[in-house]
mmCIF file of N, CA, C and O and ligand atoms in Angstrom:
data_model
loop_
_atom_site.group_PDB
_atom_site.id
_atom_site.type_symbol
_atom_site.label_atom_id
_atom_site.label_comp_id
_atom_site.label_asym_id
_atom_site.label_seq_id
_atom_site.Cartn_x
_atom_site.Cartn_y
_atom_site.Cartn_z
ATOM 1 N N UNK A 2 -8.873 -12.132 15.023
ATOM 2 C CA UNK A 2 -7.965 -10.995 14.857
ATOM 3 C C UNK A 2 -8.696 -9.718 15.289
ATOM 4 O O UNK A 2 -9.748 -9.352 14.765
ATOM 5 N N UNK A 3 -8.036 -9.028 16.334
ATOM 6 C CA UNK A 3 -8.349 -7.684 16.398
ATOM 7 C C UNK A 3 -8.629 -6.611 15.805
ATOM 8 O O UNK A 3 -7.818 -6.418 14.899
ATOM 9 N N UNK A 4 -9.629 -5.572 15.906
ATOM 10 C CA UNK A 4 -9.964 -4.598 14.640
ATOM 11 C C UNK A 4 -8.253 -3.938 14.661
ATOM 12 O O UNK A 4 -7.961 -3.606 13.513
ATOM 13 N N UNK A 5 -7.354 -3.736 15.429
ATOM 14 C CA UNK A 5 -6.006 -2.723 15.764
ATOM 15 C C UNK A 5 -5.220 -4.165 14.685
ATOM 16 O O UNK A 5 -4.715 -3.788 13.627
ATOM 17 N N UNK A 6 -5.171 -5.408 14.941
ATOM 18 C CA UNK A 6 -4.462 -6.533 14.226
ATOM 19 C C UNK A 6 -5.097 -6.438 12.680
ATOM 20 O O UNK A 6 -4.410 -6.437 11.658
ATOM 21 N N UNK A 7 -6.207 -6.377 12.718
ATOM 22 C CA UNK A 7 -6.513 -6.068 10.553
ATOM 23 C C UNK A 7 -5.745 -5.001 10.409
ATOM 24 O O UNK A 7 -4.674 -5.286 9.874
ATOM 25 N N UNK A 8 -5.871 -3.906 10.673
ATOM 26 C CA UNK A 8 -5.546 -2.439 10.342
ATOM 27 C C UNK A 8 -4.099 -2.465 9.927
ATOM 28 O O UNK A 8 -3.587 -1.925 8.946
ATOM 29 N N UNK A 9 -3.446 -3.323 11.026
ATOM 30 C CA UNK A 9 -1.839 -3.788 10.569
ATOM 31 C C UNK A 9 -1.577 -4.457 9.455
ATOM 32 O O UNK A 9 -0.682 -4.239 8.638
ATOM 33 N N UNK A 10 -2.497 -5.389 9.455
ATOM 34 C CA UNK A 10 -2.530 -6.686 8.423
ATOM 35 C C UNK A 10 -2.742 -5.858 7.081
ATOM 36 O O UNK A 10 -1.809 -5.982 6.287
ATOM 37 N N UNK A 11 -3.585 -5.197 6.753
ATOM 38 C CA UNK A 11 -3.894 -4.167 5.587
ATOM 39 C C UNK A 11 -2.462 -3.256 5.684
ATOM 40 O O UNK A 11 -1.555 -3.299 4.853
ATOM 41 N N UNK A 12 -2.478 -2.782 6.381
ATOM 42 C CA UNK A 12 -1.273 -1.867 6.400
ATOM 43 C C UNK A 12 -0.039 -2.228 5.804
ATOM 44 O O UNK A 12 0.647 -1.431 5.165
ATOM 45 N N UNK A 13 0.260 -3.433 6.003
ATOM 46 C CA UNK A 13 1.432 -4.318 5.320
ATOM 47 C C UNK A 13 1.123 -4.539 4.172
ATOM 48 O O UNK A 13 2.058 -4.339 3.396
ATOM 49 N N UNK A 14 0.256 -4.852 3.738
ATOM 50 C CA UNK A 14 -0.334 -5.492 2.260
ATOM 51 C C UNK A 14 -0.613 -4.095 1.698
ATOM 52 O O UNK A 14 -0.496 -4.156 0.474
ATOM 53 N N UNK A 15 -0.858 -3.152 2.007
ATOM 54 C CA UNK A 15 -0.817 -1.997 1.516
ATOM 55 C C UNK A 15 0.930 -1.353 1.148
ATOM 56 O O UNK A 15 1.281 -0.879 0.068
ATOM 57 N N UNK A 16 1.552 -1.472 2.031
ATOM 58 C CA UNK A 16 3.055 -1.355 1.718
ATOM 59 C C UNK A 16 3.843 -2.289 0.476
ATOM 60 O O UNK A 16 4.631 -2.062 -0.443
ATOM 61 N N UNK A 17 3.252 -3.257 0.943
ATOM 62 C CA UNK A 17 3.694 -4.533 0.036
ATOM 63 C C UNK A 17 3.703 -4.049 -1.735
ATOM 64 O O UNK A 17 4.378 -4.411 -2.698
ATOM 65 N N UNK A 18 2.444 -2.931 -1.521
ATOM 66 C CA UNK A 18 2.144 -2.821 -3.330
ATOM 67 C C UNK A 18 3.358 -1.475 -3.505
ATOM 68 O O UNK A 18 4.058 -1.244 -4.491
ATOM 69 N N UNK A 19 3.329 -1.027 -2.718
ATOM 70 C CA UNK A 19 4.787 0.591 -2.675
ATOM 71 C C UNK A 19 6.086 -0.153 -2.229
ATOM 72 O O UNK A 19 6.883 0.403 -1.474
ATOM 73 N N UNK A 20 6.306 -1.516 -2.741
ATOM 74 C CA UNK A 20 7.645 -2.282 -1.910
ATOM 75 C C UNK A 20 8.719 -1.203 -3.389
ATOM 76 O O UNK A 20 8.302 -0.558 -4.351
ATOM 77 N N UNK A 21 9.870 -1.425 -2.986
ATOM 78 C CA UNK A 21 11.085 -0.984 -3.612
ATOM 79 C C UNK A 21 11.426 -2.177 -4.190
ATOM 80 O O UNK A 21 11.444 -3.107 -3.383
ATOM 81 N N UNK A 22 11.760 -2.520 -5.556
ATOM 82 C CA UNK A 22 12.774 -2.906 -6.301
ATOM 83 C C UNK A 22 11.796 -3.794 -7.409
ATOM 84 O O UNK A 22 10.611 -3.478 -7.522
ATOM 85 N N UNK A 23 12.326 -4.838 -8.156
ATOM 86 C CA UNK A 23 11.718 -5.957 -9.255
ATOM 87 C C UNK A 23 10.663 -6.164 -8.302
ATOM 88 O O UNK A 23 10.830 -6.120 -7.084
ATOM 89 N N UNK A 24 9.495 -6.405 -8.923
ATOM 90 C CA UNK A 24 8.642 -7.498 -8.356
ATOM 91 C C UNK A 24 7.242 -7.770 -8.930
ATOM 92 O O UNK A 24 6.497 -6.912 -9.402
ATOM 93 N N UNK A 25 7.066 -8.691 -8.857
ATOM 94 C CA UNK A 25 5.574 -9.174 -9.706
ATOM 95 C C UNK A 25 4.382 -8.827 -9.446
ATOM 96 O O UNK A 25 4.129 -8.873 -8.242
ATOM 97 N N UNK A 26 3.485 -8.472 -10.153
ATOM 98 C CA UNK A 26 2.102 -8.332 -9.745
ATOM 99 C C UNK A 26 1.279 -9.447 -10.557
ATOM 100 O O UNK A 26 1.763 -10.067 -11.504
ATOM 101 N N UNK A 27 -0.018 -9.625 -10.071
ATOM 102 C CA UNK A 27 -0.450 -10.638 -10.447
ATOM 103 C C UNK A 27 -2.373 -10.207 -10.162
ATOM 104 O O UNK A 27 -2.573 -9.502 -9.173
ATOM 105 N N UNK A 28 -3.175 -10.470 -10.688
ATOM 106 C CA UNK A 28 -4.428 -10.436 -10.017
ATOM 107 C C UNK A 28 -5.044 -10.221 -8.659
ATOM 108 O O UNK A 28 -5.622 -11.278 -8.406
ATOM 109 N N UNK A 29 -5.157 -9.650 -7.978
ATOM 110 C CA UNK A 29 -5.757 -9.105 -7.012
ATOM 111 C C UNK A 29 -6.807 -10.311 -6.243
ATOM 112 O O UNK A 29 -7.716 -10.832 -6.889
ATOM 113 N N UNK A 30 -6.508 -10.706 -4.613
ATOM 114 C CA UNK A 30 -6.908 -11.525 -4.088
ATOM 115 C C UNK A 30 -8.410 -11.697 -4.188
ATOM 116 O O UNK A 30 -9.080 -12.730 -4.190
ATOM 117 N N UNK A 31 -8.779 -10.388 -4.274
ATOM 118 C CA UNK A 31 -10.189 -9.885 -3.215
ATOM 119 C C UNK A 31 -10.931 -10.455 -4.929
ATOM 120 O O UNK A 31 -10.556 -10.346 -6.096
ATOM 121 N N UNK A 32 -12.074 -11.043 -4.273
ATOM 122 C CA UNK A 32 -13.084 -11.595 -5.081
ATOM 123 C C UNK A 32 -13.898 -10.641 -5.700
ATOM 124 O O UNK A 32 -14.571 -9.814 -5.086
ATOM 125 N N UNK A 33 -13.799 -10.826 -7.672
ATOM 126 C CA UNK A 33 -14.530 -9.734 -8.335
ATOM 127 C C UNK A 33 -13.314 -8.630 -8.373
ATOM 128 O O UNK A 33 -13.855 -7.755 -9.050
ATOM 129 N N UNK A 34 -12.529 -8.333 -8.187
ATOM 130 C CA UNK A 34 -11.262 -7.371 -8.030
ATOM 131 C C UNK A 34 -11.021 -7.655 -9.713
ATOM 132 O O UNK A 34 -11.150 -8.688 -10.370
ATOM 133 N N UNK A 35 -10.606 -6.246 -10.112
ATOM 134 C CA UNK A 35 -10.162 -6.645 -11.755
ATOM 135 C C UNK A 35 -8.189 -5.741 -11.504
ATOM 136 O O UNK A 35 -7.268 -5.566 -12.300
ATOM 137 N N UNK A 36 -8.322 -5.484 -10.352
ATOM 138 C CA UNK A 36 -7.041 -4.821 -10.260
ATOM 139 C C UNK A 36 -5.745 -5.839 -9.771
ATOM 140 O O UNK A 36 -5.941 -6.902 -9.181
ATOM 141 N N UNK A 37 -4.351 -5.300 -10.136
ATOM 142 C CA UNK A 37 -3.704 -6.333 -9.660
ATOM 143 C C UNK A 37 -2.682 -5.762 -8.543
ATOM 144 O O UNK A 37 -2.389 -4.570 -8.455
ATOM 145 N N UNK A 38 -2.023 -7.101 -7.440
ATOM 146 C CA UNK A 38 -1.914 -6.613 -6.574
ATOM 147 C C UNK A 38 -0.494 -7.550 -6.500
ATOM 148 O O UNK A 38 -0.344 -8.573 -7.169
ATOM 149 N N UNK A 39 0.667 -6.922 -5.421
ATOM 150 C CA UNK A 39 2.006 -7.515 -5.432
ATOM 151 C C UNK A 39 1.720 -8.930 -5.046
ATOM 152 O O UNK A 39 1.010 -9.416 -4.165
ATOM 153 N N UNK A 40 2.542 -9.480 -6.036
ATOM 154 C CA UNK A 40 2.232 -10.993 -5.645
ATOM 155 C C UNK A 40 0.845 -11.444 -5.754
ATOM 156 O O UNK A 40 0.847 -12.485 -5.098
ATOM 157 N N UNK A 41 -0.129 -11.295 -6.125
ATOM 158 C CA UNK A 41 -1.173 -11.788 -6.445
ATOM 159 C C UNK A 41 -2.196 -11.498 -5.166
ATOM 160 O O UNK A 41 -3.358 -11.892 -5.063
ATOM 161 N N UNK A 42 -1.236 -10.486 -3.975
ATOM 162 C CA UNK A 42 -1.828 -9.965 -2.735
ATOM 163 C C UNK A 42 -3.534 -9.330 -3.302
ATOM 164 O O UNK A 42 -4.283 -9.408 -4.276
ATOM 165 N N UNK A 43 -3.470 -8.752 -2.062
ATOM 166 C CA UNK A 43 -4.475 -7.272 -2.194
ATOM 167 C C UNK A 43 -4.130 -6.288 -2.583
ATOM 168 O O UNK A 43 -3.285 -5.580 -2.035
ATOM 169 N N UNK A 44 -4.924 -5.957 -3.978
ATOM 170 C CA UNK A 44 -3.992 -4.413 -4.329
ATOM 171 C C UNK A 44 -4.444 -3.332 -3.157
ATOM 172 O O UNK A 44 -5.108 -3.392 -2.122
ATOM 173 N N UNK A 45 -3.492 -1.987 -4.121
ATOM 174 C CA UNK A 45 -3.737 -0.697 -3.468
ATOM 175 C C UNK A 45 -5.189 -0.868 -3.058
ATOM 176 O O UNK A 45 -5.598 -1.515 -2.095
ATOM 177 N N UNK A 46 -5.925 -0.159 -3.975
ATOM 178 C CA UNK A 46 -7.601 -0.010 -3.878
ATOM 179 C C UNK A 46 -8.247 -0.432 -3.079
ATOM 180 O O UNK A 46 -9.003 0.344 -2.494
ATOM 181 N N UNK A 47 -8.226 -1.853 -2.711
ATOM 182 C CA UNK A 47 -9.076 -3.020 -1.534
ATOM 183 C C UNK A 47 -8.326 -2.738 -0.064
ATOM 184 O O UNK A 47 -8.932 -2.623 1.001
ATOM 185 N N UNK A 48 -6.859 -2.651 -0.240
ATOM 186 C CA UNK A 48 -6.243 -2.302 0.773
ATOM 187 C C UNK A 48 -7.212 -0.950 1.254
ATOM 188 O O UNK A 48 -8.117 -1.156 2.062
ATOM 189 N N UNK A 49 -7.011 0.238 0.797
ATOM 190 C CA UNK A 49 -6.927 1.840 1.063
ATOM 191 C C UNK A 49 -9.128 1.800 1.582
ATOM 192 O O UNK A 49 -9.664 2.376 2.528
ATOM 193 N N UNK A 50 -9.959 0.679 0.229
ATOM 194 C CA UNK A 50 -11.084 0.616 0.747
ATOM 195 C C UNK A 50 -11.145 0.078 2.183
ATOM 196 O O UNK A 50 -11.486 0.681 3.200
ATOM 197 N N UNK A 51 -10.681 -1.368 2.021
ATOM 198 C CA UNK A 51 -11.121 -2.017 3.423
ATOM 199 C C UNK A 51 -10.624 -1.148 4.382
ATOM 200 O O UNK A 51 -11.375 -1.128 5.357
ATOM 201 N N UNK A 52 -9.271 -0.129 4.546
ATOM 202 C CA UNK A 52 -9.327 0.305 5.939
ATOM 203 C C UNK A 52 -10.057 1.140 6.202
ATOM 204 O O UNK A 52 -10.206 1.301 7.413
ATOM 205 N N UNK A 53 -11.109 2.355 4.994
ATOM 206 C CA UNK A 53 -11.566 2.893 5.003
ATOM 207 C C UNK A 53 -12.923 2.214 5.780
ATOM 208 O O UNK A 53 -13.413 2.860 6.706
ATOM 209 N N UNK A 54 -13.350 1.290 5.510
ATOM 210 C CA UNK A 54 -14.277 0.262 6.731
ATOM 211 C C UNK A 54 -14.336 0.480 7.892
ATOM 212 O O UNK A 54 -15.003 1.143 8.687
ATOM 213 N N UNK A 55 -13.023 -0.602 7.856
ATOM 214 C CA UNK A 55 -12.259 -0.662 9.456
ATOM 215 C C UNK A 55 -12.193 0.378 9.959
ATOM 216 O O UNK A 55 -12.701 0.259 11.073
ATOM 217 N N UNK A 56 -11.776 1.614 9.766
ATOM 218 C CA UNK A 56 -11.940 2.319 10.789
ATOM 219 C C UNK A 56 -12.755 3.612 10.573
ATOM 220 O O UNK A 56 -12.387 4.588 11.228
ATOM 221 N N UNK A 57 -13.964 3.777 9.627
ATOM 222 C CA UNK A 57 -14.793 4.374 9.283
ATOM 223 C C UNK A 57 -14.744 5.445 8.965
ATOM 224 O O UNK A 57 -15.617 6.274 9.223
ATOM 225 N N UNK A 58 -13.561 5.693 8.242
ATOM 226 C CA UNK A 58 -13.210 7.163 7.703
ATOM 227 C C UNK A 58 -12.448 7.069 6.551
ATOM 228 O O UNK A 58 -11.450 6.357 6.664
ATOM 229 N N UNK A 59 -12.727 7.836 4.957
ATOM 230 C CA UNK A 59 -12.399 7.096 4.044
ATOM 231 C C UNK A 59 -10.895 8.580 3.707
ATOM 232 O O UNK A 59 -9.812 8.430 3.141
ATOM 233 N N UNK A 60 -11.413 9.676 4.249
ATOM 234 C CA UNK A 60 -10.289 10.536 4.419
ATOM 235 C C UNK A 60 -9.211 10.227 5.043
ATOM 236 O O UNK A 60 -8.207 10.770 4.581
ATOM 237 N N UNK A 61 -9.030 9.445 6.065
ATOM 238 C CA UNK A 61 -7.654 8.951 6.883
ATOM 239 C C UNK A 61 -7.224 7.970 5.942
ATOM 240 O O UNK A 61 -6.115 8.010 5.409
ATOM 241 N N UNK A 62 -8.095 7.073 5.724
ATOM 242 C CA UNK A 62 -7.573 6.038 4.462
ATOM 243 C C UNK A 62 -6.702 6.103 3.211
ATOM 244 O O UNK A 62 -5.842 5.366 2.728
ATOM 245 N N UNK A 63 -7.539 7.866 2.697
ATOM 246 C CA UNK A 63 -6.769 7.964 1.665
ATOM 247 C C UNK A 63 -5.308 8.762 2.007
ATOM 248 O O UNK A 63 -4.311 8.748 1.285
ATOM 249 N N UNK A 64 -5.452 9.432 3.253
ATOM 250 C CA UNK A 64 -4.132 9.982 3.298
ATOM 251 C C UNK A 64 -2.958 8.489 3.847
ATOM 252 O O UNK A 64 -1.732 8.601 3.834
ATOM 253 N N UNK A 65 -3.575 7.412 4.210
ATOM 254 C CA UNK A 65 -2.622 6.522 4.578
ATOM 255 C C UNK A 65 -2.414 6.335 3.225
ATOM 256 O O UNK A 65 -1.540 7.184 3.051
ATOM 257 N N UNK A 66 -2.568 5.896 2.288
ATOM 258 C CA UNK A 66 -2.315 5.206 1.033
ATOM 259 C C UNK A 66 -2.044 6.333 0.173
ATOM 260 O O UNK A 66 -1.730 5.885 -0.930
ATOM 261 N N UNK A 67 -2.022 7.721 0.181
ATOM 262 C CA UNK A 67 -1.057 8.874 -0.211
ATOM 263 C C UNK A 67 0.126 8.804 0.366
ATOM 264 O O UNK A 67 1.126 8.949 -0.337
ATOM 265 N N UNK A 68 0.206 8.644 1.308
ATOM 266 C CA UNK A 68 1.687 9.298 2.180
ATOM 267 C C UNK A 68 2.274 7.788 2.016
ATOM 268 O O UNK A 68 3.398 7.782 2.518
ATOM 269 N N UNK A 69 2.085 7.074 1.730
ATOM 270 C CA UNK A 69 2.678 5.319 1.739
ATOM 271 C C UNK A 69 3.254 5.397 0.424
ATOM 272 O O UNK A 69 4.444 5.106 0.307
ATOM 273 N N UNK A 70 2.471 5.806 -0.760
ATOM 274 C CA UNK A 70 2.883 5.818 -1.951
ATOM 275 C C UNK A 70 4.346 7.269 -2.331
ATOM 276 O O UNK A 70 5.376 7.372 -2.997
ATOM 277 N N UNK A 71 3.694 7.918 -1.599
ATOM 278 C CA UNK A 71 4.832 9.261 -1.368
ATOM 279 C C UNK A 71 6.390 9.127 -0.644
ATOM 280 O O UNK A 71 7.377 9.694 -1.113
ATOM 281 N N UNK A 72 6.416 8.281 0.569
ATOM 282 C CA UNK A 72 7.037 7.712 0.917
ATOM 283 C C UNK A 72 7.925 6.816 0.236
ATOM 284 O O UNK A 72 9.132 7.042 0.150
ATOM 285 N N UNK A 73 7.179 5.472 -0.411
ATOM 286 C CA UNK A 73 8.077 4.773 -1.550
ATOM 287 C C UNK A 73 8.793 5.400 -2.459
ATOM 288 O O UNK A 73 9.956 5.057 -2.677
ATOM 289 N N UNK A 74 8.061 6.648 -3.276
ATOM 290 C CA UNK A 74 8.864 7.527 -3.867
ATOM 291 C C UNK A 74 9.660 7.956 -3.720
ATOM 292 O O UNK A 74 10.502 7.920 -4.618
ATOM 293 N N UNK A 75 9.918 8.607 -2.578
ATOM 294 C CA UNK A 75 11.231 8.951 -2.108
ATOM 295 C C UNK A 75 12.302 8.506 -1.602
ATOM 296 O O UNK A 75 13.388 9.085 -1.646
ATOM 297 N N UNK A 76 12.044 7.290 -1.008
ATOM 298 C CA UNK A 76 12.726 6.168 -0.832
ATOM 299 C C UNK A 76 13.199 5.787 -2.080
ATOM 300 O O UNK A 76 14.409 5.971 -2.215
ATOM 301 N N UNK A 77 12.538 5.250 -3.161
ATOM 302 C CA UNK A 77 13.217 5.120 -4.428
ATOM 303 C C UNK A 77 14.043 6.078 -5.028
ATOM 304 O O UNK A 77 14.792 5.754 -5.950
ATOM 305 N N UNK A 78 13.974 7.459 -4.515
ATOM 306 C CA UNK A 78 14.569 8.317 -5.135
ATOM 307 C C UNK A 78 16.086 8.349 -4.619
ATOM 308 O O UNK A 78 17.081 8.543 -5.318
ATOM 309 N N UNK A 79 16.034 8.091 -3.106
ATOM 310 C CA UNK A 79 17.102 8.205 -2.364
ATOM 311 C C UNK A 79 17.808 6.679 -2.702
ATOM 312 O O UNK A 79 18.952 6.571 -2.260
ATOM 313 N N UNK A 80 17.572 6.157 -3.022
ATOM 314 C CA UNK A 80 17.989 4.969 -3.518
ATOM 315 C C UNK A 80 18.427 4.759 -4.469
ATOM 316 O O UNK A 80 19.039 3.713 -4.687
ATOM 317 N N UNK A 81 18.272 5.589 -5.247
ATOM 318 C CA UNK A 81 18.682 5.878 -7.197
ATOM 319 C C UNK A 81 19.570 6.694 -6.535
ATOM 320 O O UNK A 81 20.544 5.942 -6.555
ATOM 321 N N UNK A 82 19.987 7.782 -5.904
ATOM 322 C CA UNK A 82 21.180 8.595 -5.623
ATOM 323 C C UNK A 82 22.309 7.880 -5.195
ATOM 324 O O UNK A 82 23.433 7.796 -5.689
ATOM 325 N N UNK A 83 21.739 7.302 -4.039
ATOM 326 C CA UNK A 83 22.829 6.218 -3.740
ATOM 327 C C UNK A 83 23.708 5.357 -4.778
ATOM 328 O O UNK A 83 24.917 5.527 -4.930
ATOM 329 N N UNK A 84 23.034 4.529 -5.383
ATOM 330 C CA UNK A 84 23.636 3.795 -6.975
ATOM 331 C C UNK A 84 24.178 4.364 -7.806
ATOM 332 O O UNK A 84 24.930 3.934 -8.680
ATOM 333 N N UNK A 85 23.736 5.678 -7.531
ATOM 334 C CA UNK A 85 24.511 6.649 -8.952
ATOM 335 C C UNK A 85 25.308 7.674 -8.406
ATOM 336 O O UNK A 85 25.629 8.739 -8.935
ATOM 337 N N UNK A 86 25.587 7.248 -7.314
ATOM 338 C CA UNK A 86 26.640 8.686 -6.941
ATOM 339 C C UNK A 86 26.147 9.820 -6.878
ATOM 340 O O UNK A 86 26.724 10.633 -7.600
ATOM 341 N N UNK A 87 25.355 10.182 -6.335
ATOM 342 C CA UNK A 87 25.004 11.388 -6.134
ATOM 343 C C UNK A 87 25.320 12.303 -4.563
ATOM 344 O O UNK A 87 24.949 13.471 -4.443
HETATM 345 ZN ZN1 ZN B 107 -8.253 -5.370 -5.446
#
């Protein structure tokens, strides 16, 4: 897999934990991890670290995994308007 193909791969599994609606969390893939992650994925944290790796900047990292979580928010918000008539 390509360093541009992880970055995606994290990127999804990073979304995965800001998904919209019911859903389970479970223990966190990454070995030694005490955090938990959708579906028993990779949580936030390992996600937002490892890309901070991958592409060697831990400031871009955290604004990806700010604006992802900011994003879901508002999406949920606009989504609660919708259901409720707003
Ligand atoms: Zn983790």
């Amino acid at each position: 897999m390509s360093k541009t193909e992880q970055f995606f791969s994290l990127l999804y599994q990073l979304n995965r934990n800001y998904g919209q609606g019911v859903s389970t969390f479970g223990a966190c893939s990454t070995d030694g991890c005490k955090q938990s992650g959708r579906g028993s994925g990779r949580c936030a944290d390992c996600c937002e670290r490892e890309i901070a790796v991958l592409i060697n900047d831990g400031d871009v990292a955290f604004q990806i995994r700010d604006y992802t979580r900011k994003a879901s928010e508002a999406i949920g918000e606009a989504v609660f308007k919708l259901e409720n008539n707003n």
